C-alpha cells in the first residue's frame, strides 16, 4: 500500500504543449544545485549585465552566456558573438553538466543528437520580465531550444506562431525543462513579471538557461 502524505507535492506530469514542444516537469531537479554553482562560476568571468535593445530600452532581465558564442544585444541589433563585449574575451566554456543535461532533455523530447553551441543565462529578480518574442537569430531553424528553470517560479507565456495568437500561462518551477523545436520552433513566448520571493538555491532570483544550436 502506498501512502500519500499531506506534505507530498502534487505530481506534476510532463505536458506536450504542441507538436515539437514539451514541458519536462522536474527533469533537472537532481542537477539543479550543481547548475546554480556553475552559473555563479561563469558569472565571475562573464558578469551578468542588462543589455540594451536596438530600440534603446534596457532589459530588466540580466544576462550572460557560456559556450562557443553568446547572445548579445546593443543599439546596432541582436547577434551571436564569440567574445564577451564587456571583456573582449571568449565566453566561458559550456560546463559538462550543462551539455549532458541539454542533450538528455532534447533526446527525451524526441530530438536526437542535439549539439548546442550556446547557452544564454538569464537572471530575473522581482519585477523582471521578458516580452513576447520569437527566438529567430539562430541559423538552425529546426534544432530545439532547451530551457531550464532554476530557483524562484515564473509564469511562462506560451503563445502561437503569430504575435496576436492567444497565450497560455504556464507555471515553471525550479528543475522544470521546456524543449521546443521543429514545427514549434518559432512560437511566440515570454515571461511575466517575476513575483518577489526567496528560494533556497538562488535567493531572490530566478535563473533560466536556454541552450541553442546557432550554427
Ligand atoms: C526564460 N526563455 O524562460 C526565457 N526562449 O527565462 C526564453 O526566452 C526561451 O525559455 C526559447 C525557448 C525557451 C525559452
Ligand atoms: Fe526565447
PDB file of C-alpha atoms and ligand atoms in Angstrom, residues 120 122 124 130-136 138 145 147 156 180 185 187-191 208 210 212, ligand 2:
ATOM      1  CA  UNK A 120      22.160  32.107 -22.699  1.00  0.00           C
ATOM      2  CA  UNK A 122      19.004  34.887 -17.757  1.00  0.00           C
ATOM      3  CA  UNK A 124      15.273  37.600 -13.046  1.00  0.00           C
ATOM      4  CA  UNK A 130      10.705  39.151 -20.897  1.00  0.00           C
ATOM      5  CA  UNK A 131       8.310  40.482 -23.502  1.00  0.00           C
ATOM      6  CA  UNK A 132       6.666  38.238 -26.063  1.00  0.00           C
ATOM      7  CA  UNK A 133       9.221  37.223 -28.707  1.00  0.00           C
ATOM      8  CA  UNK A 134      10.357  34.531 -31.122  1.00  0.00           C
ATOM      9  CA  UNK A 135      13.886  33.109 -30.980  1.00  0.00           C
ATOM     10  CA  UNK A 136      14.954  33.650 -34.564  1.00  0.00           C
ATOM     11  CA  UNK A 138      19.851  31.091 -34.944  1.00  0.00           C
ATOM     12  CA  UNK A 145      15.829  25.266 -27.675  1.00  0.00           C
ATOM     13  CA  UNK A 147      15.175  25.906 -21.413  1.00  0.00           C
ATOM     14  CA  UNK A 156       5.802  31.439 -18.811  1.00  0.00           C
ATOM     15  CA  UNK A 180      10.871  23.157 -28.325  1.00  0.00           C
ATOM     16  CA  UNK A 185      10.469  26.444 -33.171  1.00  0.00           C
ATOM     17  CA  UNK A 187       6.234  30.026 -31.309  1.00  0.00           C
ATOM     18  CA  UNK A 188       5.935  33.398 -29.545  1.00  0.00           C
ATOM     19  CA  UNK A 189       6.744  33.216 -25.844  1.00  0.00           C
ATOM     20  CA  UNK A 190       7.731  35.384 -22.897  1.00  0.00           C
ATOM     21  CA  UNK A 191       7.965  35.574 -19.105  1.00  0.00           C
ATOM     22  CA  UNK A 208      16.980  30.377 -16.728  1.00  0.00           C
ATOM     23  CA  UNK A 210      18.488  28.433 -22.708  1.00  0.00           C
ATOM     24  CA  UNK A 212      20.645  26.853 -28.650  1.00  0.00           C
TER      25      UNK A 212
HETATM   26 FE1  LIG B   2      13.092  32.999 -26.046  1.00  0.00          FE
END
